[in-house]
XYZ file of N, CA and C in Angstrom:
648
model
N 13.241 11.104 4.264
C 12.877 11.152 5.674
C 14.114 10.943 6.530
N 14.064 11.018 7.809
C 15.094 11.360 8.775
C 14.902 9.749 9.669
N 16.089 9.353 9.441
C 15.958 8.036 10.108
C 17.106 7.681 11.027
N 16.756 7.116 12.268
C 17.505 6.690 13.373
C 17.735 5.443 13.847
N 18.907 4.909 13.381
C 19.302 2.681 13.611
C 19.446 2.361 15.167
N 19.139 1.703 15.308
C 19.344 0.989 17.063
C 19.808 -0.354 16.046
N 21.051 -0.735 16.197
C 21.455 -2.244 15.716
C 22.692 -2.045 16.459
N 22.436 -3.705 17.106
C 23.967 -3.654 17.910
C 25.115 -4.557 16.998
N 24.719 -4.677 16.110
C 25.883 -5.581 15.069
C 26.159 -4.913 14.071
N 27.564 -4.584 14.228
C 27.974 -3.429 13.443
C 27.905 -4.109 11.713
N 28.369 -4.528 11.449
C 28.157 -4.771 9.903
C 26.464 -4.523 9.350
N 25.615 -5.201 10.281
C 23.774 -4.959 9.811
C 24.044 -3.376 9.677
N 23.855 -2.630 10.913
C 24.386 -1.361 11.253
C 24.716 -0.580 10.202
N 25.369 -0.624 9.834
C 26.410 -0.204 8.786
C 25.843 -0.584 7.229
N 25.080 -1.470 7.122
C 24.835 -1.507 6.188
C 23.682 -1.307 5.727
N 22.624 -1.405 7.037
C 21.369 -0.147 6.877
C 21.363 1.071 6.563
N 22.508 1.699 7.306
C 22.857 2.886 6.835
C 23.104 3.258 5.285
N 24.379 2.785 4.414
C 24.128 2.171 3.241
C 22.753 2.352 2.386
N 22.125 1.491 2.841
C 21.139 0.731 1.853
C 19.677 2.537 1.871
N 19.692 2.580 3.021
C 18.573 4.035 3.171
C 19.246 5.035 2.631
N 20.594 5.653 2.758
C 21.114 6.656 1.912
C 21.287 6.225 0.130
N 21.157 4.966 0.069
C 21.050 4.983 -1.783
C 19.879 5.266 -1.876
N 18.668 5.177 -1.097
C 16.902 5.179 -1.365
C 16.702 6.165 -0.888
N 18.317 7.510 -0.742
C 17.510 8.740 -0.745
C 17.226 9.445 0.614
N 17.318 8.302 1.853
C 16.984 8.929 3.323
C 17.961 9.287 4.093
N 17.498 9.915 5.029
C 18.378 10.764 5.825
C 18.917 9.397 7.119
N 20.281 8.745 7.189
C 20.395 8.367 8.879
C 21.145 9.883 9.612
N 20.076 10.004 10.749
C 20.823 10.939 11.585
C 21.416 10.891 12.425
N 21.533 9.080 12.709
C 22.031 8.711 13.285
C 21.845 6.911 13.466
N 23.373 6.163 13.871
C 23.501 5.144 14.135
C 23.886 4.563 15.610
N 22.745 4.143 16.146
C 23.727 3.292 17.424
C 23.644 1.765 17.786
N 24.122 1.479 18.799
C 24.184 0.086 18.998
C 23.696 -0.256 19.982
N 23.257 0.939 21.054
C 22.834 0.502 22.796
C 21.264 0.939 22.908
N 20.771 0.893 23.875
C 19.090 1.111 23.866
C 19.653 2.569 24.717
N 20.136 3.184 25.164
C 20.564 4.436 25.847
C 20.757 5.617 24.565
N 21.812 4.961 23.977
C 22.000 5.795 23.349
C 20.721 6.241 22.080
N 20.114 5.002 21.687
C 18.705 5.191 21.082
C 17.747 6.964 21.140
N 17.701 6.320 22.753
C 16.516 7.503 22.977
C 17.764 8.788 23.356
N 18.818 8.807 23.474
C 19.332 10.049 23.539
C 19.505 10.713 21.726
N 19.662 9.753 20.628
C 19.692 10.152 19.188
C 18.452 10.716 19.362
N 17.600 10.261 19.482
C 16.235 10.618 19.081
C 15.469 11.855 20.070
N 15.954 12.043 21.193
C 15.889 13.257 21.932
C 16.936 14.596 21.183
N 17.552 14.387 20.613
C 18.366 15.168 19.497
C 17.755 15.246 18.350
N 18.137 14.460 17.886
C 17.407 14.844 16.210
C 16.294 14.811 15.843
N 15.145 14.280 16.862
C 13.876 14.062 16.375
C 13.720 13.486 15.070
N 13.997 12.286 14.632
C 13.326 11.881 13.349
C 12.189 11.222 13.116
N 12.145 11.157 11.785
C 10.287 10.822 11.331
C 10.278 9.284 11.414
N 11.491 8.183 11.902
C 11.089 7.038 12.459
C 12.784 6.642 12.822
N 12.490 5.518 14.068
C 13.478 4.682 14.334
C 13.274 2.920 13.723
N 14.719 2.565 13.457
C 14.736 1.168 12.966
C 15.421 0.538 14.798
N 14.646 -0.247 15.135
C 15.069 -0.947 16.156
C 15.476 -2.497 16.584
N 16.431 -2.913 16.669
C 16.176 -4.408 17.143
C 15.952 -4.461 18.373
N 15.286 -6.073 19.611
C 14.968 -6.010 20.194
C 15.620 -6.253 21.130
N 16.991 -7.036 21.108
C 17.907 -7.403 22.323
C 19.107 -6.541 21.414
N 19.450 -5.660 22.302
C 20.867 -5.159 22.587
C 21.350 -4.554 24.056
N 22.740 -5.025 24.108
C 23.460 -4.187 24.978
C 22.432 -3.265 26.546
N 22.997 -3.838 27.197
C 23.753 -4.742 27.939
C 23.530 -6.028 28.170
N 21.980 -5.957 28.340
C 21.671 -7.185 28.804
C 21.140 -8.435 27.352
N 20.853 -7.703 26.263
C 20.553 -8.455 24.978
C 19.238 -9.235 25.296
N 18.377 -8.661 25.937
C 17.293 -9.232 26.013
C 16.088 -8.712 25.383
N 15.183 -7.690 25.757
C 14.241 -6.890 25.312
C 14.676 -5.395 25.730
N 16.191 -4.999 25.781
C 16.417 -3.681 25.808
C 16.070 -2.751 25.008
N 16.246 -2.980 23.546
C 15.482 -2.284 22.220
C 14.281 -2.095 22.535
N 13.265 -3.151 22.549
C 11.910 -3.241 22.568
C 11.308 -2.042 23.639
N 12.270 -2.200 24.566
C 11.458 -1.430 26.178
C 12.188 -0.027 26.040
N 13.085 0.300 24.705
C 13.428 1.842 24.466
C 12.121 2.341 23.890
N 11.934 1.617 22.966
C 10.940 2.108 21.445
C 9.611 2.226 22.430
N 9.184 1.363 23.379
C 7.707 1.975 24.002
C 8.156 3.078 25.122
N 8.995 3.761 25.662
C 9.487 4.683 26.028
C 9.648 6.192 25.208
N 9.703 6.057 24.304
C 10.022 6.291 22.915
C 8.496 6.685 22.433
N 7.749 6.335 22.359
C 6.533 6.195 21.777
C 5.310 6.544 23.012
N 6.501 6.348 24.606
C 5.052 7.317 25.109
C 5.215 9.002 25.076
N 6.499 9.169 25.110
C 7.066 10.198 25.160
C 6.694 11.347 24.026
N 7.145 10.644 22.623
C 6.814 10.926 21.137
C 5.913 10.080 20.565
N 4.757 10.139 20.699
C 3.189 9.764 20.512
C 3.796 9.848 18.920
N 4.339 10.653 18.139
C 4.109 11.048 16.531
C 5.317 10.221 16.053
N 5.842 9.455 16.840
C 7.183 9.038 16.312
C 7.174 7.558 15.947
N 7.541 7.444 14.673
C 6.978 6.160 13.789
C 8.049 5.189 14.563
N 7.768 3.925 14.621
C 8.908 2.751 15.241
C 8.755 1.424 13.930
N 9.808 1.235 13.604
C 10.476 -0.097 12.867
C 10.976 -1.313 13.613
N 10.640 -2.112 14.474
C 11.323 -3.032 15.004
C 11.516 -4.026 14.287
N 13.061 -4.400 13.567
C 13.507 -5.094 12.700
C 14.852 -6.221 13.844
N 13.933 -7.596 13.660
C 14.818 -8.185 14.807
C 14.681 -10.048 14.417
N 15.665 -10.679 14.504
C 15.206 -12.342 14.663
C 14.408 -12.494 15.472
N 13.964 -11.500 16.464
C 12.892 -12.496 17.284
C 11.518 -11.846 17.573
N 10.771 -12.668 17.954
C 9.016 -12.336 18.569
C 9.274 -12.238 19.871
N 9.750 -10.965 20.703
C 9.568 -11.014 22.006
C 8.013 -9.918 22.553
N 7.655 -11.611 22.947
C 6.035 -11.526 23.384
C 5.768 -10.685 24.465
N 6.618 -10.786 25.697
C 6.253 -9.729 26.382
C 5.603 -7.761 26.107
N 6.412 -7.501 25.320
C 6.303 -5.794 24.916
C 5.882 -5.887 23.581
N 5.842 -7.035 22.599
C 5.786 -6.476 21.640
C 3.778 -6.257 21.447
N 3.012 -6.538 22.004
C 1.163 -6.366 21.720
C 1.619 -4.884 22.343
N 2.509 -4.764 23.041
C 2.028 -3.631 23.970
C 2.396 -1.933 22.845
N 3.809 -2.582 22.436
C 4.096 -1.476 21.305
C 3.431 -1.220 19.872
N 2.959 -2.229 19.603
C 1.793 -2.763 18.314
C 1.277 -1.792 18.607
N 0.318 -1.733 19.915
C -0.978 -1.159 20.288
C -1.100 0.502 20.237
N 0.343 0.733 20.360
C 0.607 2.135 20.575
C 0.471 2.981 19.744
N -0.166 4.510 19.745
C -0.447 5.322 19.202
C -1.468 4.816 18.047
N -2.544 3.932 18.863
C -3.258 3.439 18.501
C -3.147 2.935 17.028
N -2.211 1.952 17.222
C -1.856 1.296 16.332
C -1.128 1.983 14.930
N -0.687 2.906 14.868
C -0.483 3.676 13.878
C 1.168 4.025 13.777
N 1.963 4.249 12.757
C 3.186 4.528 12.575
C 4.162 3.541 13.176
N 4.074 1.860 13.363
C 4.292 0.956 13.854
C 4.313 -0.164 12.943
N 5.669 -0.881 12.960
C 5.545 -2.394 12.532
C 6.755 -3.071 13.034
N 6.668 -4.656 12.781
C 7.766 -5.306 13.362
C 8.003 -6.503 12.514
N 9.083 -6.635 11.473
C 9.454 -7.858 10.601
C 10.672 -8.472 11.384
N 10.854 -9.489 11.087
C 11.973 -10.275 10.821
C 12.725 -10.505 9.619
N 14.249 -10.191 10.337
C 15.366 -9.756 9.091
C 15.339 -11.270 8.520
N 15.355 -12.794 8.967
C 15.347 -13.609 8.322
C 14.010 -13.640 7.131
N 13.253 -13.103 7.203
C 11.955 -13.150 6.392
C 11.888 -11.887 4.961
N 12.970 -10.883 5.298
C 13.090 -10.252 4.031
C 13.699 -10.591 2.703
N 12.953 -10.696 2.307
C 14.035 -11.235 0.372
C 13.610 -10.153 -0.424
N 13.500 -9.454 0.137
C 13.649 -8.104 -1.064
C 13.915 -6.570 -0.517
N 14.880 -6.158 -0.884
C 15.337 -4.545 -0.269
C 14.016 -3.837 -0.439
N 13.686 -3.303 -1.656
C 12.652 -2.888 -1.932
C 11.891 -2.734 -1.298
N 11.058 -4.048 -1.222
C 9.914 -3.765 -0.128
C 10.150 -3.489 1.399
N 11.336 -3.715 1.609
C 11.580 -3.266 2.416
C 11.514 -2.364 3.142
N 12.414 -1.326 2.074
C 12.504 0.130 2.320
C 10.639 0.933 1.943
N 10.450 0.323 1.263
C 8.469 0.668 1.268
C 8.179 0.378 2.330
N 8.748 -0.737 2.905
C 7.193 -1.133 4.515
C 8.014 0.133 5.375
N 9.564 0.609 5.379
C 9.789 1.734 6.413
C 9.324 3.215 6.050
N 8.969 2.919 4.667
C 8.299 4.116 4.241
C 6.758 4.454 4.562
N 6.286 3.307 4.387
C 4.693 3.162 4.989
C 4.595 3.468 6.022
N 5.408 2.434 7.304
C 5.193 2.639 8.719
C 5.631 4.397 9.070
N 6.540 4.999 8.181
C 7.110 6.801 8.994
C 5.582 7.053 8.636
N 4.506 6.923 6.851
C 3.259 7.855 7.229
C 2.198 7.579 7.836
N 2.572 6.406 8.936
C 1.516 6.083 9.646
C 0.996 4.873 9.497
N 1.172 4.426 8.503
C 0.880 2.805 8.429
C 1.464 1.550 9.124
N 1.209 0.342 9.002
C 1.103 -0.649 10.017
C 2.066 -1.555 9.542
N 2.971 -2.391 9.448
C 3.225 -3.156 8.877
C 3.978 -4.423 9.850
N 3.165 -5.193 9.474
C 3.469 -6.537 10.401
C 3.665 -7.950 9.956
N 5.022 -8.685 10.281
C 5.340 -9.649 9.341
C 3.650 -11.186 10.012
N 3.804 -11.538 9.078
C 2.468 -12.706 9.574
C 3.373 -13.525 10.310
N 4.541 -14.005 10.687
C 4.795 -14.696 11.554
C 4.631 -14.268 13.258
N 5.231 -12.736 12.862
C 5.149 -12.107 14.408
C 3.438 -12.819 14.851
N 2.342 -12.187 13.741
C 1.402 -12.498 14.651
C 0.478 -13.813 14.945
N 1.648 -14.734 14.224
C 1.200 -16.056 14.543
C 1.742 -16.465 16.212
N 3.165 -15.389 15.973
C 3.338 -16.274 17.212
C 2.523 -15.624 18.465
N 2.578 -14.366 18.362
C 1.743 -13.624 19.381
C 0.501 -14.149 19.550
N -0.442 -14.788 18.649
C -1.333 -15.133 18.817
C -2.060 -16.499 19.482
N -0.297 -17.316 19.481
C -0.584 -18.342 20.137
C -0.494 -18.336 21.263
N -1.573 -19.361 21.839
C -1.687 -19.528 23.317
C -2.682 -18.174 24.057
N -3.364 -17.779 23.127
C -4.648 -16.777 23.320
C -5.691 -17.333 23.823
N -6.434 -16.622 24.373
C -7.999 -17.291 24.990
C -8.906 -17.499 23.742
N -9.792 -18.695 24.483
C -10.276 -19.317 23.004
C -11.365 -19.026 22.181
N -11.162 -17.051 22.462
C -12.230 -16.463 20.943
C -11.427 -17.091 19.814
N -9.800 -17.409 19.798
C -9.374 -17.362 18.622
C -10.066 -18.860 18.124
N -10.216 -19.767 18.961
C -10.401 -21.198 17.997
C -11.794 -21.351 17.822
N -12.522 -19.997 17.513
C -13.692 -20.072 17.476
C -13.310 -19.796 15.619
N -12.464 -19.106 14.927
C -12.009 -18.917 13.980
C -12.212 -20.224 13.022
N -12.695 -20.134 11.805
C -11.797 -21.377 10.874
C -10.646 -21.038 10.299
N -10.143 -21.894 9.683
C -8.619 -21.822 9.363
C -8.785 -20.321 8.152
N -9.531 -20.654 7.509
C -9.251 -19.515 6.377
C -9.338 -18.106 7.082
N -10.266 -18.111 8.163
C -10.464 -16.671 9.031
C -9.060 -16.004 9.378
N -8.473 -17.498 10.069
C -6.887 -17.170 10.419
C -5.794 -16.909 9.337
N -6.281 -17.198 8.110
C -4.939 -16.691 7.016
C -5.957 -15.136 7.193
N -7.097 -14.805 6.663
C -7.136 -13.438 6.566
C -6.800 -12.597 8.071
N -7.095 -12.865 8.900
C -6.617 -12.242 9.966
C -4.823 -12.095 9.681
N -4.066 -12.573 9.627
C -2.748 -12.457 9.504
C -2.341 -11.723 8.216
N -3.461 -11.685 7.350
C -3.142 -10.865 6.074
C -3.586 -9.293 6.318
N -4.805 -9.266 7.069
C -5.289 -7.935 7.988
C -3.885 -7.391 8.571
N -3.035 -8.270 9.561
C -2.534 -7.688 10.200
C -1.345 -7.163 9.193
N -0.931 -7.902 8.153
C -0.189 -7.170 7.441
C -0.335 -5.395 7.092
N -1.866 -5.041 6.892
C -2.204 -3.922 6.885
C -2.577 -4.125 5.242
N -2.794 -5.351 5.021
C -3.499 -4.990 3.494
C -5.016 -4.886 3.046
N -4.979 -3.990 1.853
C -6.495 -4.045 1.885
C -7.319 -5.440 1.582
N -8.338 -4.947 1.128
C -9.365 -6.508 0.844
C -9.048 -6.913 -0.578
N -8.648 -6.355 -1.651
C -8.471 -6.607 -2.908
C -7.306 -7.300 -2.278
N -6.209 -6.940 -2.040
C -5.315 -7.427 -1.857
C -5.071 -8.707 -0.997
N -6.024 -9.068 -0.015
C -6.299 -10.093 0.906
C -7.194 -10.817 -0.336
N -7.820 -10.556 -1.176
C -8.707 -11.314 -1.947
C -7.332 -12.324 -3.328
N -6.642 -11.014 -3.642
C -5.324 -11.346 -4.572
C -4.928 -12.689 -3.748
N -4.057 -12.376 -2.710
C -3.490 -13.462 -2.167
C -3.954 -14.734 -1.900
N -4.961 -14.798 -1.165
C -6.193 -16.174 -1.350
C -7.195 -16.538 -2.262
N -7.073 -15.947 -4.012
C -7.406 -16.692 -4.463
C -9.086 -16.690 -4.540
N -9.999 -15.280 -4.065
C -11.144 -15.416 -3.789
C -11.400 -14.144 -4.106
N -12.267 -14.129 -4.179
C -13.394 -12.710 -4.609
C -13.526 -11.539 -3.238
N -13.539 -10.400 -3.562
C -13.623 -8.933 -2.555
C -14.520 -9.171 -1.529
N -15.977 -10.133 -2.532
C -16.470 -10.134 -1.394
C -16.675 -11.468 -0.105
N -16.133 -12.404 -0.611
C -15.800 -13.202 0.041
C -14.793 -13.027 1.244
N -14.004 -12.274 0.869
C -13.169 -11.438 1.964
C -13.893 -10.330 3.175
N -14.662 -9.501 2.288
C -15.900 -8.957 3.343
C -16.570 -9.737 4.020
N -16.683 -10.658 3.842
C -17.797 -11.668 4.117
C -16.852 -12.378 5.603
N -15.108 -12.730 5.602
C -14.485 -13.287 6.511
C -14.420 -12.118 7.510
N -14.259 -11.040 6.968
C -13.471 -10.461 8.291
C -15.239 -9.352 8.922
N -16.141 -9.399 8.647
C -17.063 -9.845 9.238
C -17.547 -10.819 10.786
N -17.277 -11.680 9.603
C -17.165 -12.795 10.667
C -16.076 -13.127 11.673
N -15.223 -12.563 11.493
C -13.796 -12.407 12.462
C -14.429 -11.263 13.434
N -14.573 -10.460 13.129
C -15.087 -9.129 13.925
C -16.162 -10.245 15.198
N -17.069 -10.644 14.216
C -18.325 -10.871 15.181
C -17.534 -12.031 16.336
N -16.948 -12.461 15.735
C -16.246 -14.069 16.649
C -15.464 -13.274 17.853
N -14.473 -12.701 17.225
C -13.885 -11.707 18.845
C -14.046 -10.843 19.145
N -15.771 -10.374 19.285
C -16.532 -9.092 19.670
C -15.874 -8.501 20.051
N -14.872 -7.877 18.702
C -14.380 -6.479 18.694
C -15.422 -5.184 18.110
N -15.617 -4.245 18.892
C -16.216 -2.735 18.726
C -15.714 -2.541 17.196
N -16.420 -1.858 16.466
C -15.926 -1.025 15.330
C -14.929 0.360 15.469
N -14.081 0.256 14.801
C -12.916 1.548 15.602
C -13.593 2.682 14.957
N -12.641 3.790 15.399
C -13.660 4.993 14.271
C -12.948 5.772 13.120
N -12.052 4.907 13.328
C -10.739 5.610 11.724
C -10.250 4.626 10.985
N -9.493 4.938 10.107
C -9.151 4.016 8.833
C -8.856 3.235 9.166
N -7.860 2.411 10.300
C -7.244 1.280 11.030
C -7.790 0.303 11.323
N -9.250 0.571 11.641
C -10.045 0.115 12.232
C -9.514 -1.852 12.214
N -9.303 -2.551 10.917
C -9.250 -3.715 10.437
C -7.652 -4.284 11.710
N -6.558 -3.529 11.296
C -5.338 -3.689 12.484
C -5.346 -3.544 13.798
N -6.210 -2.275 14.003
C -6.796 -1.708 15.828
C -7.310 -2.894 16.032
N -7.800 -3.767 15.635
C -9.025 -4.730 15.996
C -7.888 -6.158 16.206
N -6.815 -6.411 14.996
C -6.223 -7.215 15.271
C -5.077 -7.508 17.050
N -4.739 -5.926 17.217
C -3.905 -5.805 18.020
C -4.233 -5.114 19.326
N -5.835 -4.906 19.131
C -6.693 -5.603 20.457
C -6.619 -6.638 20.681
N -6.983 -7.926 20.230
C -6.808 -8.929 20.392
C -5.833 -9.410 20.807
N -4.766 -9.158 20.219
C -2.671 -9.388 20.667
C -2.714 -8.861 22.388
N -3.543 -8.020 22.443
C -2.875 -7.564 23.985
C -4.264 -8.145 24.618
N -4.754 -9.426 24.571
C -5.331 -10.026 25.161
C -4.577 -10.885 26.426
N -5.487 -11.079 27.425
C -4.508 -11.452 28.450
C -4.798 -13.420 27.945
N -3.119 -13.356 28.161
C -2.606 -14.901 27.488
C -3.333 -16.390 28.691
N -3.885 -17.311 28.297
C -4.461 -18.807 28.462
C -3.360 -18.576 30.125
């Protein structure tokens, strides 16, 4: 696949580049500014961008406020936001986008494995979701209080939802049976009378409704 870096630290930079051409992918390009971002990607059109969220000039949420620019523009265009931080302002808003689909956002301190790595940027270009559970702890705090209507176990599967995993796999991780897992996110649904979506997502659409809830 055809891939485009927004990193303003040249060594990361540089060594993303690296690491996707041994696994085979195309960079069509590398930059460091949120300008130059959407001008790569008005050129080459690729099948996703890797973004951090503060660069150049101001190092605040310049990345972040390219990629939803980016994504209203190119509805089909997958986004990676790979960054140290949870910036709460834009990030429910870019989650949400293209209805939740071809979108995720980890933290580089939280990766310990290339591998999966390069899988979650492979997932998110065919459309899949991938979201580190811290992002949506923090996003989630300080929400109106459908969330503390939750019990605690609701809240590990909700954060395992938002990962984008299935129920076997939410069942793997906690230690409990498929249907005991049917049985939580059920009950998550009914607690923050979320609608049923009408496509495969439905389980993430629902989480990141909630994220772009207006904050306490």
């Amino acid at each position: 696949m055809r891939v485009v870096i927004a990193e303003d630290a040249v060594l990361l930079r540089e060594g993303l580049v690296g690491l996707l051409e041994r696994f085979g992918h195309t960079v069509a390009a590398s930059v460091g500014d949120a300008d130059s971002l959407v001008a790569a990607v008005e050129e080459h059109r690729p099948d996703i961008v890797v973004v951090d969220v503060r660069m150049p000039p101001g190092f605040t949420d310049e990345g972040l406020r390219a990629a939803l620019v980016l994504r209203t523009a190119h509805p089909e265009l997958a986004v990676l936001v790979l960054s140290q931080y949870v910036e709460q302002t834009y990030a429910a808003e870019l989650l949400g986008s293209g209805r939740g689909t071809g979108v995720g956002y980890l933290l580089k301190e939280r990766i310990g494995d290339v591998g999966e790595f390069v899988d979650a940027l492979v997932r998110v270009a065919e459309g899949g979701t991938v979201i580190d559970p811290e992002v949506v702890r923090q996003l989630l705090s300080g929400r109106r209080d459908p969330l503390r209507r939750l019990t605690p176990r609701e809240l590990e599967v909700l954060a395992l939802i938002a990962e984008g995993r299935a129920n076997a796999s939410i069942a793997r991780a906690l230690f409990v049976t498929d249907a005991a897992v049917a049985k939580h996110i059920a009950s998550i649904f009914a607690k923050l009378d979320l609608p049923p979506a009408a496509d495969g997502h439905r389980r993430v659409l629902a989480v990141l409704a909630y994220l772009q809830a207006e904050p306490r």
